[in-house]
PDB file of C-alpha atoms in Angstrom:
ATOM      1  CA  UNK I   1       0.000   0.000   0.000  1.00 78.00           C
ATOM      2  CA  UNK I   2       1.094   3.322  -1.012  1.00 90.00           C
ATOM      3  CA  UNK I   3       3.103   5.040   2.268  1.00 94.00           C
ATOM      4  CA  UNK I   4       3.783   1.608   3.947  1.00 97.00           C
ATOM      5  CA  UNK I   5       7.388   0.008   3.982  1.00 97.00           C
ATOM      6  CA  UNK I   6       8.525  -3.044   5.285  1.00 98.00           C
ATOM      7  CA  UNK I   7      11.288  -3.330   8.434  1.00 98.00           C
ATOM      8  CA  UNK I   8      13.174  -6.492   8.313  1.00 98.00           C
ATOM      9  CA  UNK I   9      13.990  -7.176  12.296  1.00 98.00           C
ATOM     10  CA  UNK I  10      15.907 -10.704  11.438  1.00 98.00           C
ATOM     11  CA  UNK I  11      17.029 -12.744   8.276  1.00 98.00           C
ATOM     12  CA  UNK I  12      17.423 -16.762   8.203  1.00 98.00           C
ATOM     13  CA  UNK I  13      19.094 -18.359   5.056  1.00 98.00           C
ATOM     14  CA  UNK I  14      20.250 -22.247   4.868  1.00 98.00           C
ATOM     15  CA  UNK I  15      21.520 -24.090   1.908  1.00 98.00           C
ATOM     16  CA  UNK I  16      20.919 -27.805   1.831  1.00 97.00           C
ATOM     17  CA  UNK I  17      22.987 -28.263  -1.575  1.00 97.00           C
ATOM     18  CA  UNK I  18      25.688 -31.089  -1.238  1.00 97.00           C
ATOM     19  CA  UNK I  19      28.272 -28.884  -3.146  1.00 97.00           C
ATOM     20  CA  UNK I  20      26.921 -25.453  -4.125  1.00 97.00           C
ATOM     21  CA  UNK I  21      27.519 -22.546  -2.253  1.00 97.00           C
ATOM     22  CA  UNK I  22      25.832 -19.090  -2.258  1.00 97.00           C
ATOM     23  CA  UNK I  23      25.990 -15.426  -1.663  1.00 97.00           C
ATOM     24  CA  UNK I  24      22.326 -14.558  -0.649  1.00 98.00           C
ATOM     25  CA  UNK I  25      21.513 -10.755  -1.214  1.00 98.00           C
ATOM     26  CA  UNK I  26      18.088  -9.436   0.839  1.00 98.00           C
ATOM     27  CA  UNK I  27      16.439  -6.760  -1.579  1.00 98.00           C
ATOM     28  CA  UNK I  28      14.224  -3.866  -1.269  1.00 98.00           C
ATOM     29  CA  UNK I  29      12.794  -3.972  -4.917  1.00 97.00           C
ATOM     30  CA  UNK I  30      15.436  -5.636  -7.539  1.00 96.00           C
ATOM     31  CA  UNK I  31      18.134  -3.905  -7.236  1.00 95.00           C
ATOM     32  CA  UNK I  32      18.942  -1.815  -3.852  1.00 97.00           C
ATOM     33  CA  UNK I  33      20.658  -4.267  -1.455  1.00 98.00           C
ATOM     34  CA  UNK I  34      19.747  -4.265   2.343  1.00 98.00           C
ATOM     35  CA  UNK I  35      21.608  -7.072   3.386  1.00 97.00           C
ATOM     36  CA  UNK I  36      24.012  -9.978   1.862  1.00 97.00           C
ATOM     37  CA  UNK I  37      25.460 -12.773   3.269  1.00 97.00           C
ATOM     38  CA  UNK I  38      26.582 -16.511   2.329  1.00 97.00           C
ATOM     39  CA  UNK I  39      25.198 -19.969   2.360  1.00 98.00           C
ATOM     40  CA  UNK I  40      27.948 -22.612   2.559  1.00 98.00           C
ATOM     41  CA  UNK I  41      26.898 -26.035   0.945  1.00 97.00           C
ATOM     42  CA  UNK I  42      25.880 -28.725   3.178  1.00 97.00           C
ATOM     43  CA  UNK I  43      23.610 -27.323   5.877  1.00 96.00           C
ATOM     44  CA  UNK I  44      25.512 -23.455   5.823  1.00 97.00           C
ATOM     45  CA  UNK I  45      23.849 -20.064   5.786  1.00 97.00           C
ATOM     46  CA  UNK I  46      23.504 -17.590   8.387  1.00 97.00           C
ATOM     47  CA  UNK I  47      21.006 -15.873  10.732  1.00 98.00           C
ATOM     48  CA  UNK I  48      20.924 -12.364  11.874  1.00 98.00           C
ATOM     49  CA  UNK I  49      18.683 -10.321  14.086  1.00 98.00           C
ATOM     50  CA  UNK I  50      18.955  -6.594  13.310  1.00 98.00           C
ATOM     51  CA  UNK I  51      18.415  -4.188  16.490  1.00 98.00           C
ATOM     52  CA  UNK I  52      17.505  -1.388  14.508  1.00 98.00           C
ATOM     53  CA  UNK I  53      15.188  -3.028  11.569  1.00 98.00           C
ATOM     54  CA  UNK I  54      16.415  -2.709   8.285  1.00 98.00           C
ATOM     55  CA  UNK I  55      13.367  -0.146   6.283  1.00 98.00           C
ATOM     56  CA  UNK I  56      12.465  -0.491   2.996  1.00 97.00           C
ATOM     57  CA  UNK I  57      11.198   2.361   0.454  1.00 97.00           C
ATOM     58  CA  UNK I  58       7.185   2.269   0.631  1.00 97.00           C
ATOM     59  CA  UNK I  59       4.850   0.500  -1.129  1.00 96.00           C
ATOM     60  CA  UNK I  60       8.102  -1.905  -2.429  1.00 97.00           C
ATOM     61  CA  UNK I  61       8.374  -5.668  -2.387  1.00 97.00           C
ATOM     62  CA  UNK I  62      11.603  -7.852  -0.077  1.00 97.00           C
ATOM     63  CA  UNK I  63      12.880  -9.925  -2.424  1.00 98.00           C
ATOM     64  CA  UNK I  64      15.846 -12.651  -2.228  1.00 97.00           C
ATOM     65  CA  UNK I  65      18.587 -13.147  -4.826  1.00 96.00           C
ATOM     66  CA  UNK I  66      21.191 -15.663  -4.877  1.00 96.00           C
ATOM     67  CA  UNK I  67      24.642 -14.860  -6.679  1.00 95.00           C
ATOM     68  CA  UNK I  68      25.241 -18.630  -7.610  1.00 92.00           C
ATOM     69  CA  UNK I  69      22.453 -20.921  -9.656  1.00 90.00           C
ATOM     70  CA  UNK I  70      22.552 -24.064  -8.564  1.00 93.00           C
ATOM     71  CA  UNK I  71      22.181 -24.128  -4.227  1.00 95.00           C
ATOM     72  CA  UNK I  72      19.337 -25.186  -2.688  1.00 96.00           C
ATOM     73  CA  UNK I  73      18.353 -22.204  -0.472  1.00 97.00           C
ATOM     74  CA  UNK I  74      15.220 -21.338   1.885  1.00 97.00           C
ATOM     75  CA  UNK I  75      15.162 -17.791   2.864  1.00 98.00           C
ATOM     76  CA  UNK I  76      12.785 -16.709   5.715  1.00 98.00           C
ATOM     77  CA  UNK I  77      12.517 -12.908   6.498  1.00 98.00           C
ATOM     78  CA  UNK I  78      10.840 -11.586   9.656  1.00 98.00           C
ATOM     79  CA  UNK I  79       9.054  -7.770  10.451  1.00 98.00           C
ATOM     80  CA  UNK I  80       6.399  -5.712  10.433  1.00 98.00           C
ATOM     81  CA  UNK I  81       5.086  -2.920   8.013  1.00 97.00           C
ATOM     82  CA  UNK I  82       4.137   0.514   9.088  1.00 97.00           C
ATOM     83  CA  UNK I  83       4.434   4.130   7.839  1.00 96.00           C
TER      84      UNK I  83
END
């Protein structure tokens, strides 16, 4: 909705790929990067709780991108939305 952003207060990523690897980017739209971090094959990834949440531009969608084709990654973002 127009005027409402998102705040990201933490970030989970794991990569259950055998052999593939991944640098995981957390997006506000397509291209502006909030966050990155990597997923190590074989159970890697990271997790990261944000004490000041990480704010989005209104009325614009979170969106995850991985670097490397080929991982197997599950991304979970937490927050709230508000003005």
């Amino acid at each position: 909705a127009a005027g409402i952003r998102n705040y990201i207060t933490s970030i989970l990523v794991t990569n259950s790929h055998a052999t593939v690897g991944t640098l995981v980017e957390i997006r506000d739209g397509a291209t502006t990067v909030l966050w990155r971090g990597y997923a190590a094959p074989a159970g890697g990834g990271f997790a990261i709780t944000f004490p000041v949440p990480l704010r989005g531009t209104a009325a614009t969608a979170v969106n995850a991108y991985n670097i490397t084709t080929g991982s197997n990654t599950y991304v979970n973002v937490a927050g709230f939305q508000a003005p």
